[in-house]
Structure formats: C-alpha cells, structure tokens
mmCIF file of C-alpha atoms in Angstrom:
data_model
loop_
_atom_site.group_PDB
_atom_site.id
_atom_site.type_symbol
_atom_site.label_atom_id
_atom_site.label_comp_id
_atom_site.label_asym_id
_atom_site.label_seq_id
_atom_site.Cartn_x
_atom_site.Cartn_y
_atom_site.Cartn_z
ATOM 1 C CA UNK A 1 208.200 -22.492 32.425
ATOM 2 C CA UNK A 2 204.899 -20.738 32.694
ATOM 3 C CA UNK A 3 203.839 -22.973 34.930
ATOM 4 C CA UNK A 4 206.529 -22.506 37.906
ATOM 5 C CA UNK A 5 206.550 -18.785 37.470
ATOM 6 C CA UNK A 6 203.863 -18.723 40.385
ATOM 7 C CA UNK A 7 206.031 -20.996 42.254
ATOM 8 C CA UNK A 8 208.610 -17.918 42.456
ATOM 9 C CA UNK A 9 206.231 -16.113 44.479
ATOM 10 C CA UNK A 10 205.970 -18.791 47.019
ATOM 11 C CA UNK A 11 207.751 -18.334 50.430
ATOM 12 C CA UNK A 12 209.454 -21.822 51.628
ATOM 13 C CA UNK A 13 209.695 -23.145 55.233
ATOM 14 C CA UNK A 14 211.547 -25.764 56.722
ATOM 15 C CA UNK A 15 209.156 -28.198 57.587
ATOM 16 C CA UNK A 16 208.904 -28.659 61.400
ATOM 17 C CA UNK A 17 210.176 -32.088 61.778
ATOM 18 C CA UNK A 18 213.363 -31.356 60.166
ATOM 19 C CA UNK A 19 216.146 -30.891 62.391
ATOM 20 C CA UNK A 20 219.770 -29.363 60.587
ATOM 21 C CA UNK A 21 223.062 -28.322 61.486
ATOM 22 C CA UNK A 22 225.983 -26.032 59.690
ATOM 23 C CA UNK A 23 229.702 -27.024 60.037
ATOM 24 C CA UNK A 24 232.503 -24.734 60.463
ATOM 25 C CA UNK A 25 232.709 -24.597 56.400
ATOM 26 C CA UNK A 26 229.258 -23.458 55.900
ATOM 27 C CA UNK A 27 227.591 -26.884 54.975
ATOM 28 C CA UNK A 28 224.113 -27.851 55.652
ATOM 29 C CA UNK A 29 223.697 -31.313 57.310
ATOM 30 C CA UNK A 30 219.702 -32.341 57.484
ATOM 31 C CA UNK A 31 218.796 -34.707 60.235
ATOM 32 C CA UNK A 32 215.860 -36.996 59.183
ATOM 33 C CA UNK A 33 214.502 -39.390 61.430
ATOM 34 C CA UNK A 34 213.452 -43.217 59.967
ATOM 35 C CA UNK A 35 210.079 -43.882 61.411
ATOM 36 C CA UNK A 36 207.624 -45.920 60.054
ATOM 37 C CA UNK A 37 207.067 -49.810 59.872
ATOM 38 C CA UNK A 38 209.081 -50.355 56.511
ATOM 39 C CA UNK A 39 211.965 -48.039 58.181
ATOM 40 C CA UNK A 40 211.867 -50.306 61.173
ATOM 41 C CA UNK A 41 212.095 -53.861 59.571
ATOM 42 C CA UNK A 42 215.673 -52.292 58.186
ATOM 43 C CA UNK A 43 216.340 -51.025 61.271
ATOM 44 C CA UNK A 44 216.530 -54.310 62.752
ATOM 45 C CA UNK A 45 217.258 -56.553 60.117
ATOM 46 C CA UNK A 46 219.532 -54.600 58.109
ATOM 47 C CA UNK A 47 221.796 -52.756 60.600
ATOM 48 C CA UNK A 48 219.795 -49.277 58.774
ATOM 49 C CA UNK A 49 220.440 -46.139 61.092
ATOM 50 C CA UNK A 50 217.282 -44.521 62.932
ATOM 51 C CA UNK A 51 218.779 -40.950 61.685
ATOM 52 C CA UNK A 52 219.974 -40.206 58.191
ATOM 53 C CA UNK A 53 222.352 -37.296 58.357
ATOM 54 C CA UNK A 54 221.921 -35.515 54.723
ATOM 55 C CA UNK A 55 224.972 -33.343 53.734
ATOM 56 C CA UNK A 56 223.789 -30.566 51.212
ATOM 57 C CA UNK A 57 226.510 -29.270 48.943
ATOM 58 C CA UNK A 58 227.383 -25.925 48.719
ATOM 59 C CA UNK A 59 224.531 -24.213 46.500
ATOM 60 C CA UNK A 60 222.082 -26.614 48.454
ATOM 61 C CA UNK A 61 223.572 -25.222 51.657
ATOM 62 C CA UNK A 62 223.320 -21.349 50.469
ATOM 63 C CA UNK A 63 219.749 -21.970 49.720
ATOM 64 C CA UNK A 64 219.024 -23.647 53.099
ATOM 65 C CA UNK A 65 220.052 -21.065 55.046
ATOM 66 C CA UNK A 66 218.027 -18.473 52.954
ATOM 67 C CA UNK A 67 215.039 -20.374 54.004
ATOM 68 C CA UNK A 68 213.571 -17.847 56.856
ATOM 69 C CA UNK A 69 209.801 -18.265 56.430
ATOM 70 C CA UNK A 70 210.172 -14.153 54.384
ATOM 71 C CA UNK A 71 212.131 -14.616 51.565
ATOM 72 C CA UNK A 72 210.042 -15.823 48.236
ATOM 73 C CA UNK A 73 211.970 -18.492 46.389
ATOM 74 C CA UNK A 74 212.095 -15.476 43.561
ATOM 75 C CA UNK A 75 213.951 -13.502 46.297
ATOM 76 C CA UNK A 76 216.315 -16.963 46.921
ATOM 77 C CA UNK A 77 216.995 -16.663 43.441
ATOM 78 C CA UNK A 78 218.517 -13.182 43.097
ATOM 79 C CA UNK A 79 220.567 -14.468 46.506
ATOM 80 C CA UNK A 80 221.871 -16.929 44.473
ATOM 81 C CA UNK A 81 222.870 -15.265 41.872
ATOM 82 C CA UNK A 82 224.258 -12.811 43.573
ATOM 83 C CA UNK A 83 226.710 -15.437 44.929
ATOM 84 C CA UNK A 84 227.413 -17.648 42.415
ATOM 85 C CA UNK A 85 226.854 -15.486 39.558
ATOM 86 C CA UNK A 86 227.183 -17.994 36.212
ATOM 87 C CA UNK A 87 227.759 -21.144 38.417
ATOM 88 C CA UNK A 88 223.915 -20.696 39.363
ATOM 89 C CA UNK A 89 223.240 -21.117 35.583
ATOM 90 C CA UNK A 90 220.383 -22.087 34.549
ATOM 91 C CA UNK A 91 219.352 -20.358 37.859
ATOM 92 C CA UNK A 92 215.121 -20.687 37.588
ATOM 93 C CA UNK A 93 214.904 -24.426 36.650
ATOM 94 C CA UNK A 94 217.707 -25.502 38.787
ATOM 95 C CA UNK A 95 216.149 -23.720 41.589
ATOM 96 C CA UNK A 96 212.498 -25.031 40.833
ATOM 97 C CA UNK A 97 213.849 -28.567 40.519
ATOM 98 C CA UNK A 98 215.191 -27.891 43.904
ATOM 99 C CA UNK A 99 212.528 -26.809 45.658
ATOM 100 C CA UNK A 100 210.281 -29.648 44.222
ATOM 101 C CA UNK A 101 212.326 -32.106 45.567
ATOM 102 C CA UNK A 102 212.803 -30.533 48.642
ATOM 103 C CA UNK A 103 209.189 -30.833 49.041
ATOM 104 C CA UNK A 104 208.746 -33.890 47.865
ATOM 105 C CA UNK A 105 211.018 -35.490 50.857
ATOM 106 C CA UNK A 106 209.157 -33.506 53.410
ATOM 107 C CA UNK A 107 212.023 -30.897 54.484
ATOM 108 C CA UNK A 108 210.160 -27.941 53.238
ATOM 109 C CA UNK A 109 206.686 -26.694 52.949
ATOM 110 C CA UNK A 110 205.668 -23.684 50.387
ATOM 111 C CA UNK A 111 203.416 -21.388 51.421
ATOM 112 C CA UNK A 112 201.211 -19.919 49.072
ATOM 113 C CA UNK A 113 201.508 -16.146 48.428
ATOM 114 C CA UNK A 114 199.379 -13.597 50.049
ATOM 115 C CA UNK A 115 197.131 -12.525 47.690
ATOM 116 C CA UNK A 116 197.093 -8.018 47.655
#
C-alpha cells in the first residue's frame, strides 16, 4: 500500500465530459456518451444506445457527490467512514480501487497535490 498512499493526497474531479444526475433516493446516474467509430458500427448494427446511463450504488453514489474539485480522496475517505462506518471496510483499498477505475473510464481526473 505504500504506493497509493500519495494517491490519498490527490484531489479528484469529474472529468468535463461527464454529465450525471441524482434521483429522489440519493443515487448517482452517469451519462456517458458512445462516440467513436467502433461505438458507431453498434450503434447501427446492433440496436447499441448513443448514451449509456451508469447507475452507481450507494457507496459509489456517496463518493460521487463528495467529488467537488477540494476534497483529497484522503478527505473522501474519512466521509466515508463517517457514513458507513464498518460497511466501508477495508476503506483505503476499496476506495483506491475505486478511484482507479474511475479514472480509467474517463469520469474522473486526479489532480496532483500542491506541493507546500
């Protein structure tokens, strides 16, 4: 875990592309639009929508809507803790994991810490 302690110190934003919406119950729904050539051949052939609507569950939702462009994903963490208490458990790499694939589908950038 050495490695990802630095990543606690890194403030996440919702990438600008990323459109989202919160029901009446509290839940995240991501909007991600299909582009590309590959996207557009199922499109057409396949019926495939040009939006994906994304439901996040309700720790994924929590931690979307702590994403502000301030809070550190350390300062996330204690957020979700605070609310879920042992269901966060194991809080760090759950979180981490999160975050990384997050990331890795475009709906969130990290932004390196200042350096003091």
């Amino acid at each position: 875990m050495k490695k990802d302690n630095n990543l606690l110190d890194y403030v996440p934003l919702i990438a600008q592309q990323i459109q989202w919406s919160e029901n009446e119950d509290g839940i995240v729904t991501v909007d991600v639009v299909n582009k590309g050539i590959f996207n557009r051949i199922a499109q057409v052939c396949f019926g495939r929508p040009k939006v994906s609507h994304i439901a996040l569950e309700e720790f994924g939702s929590f931690i979307w809507k702590q994403i502000d462009g301030k809070h550190t994903i350390y300062d996330i963490a204690m957020l979700v803790q605070e609310q879920f208490g042992e269901k966060a458990e194991p809080l760090y790499d759950r979180l981490l994991a999160y975050f990384r694939t997050l990331q890795g589908h475009g709906f969130v950038v990290l932004q390196a810490p200042e350096n003091k």
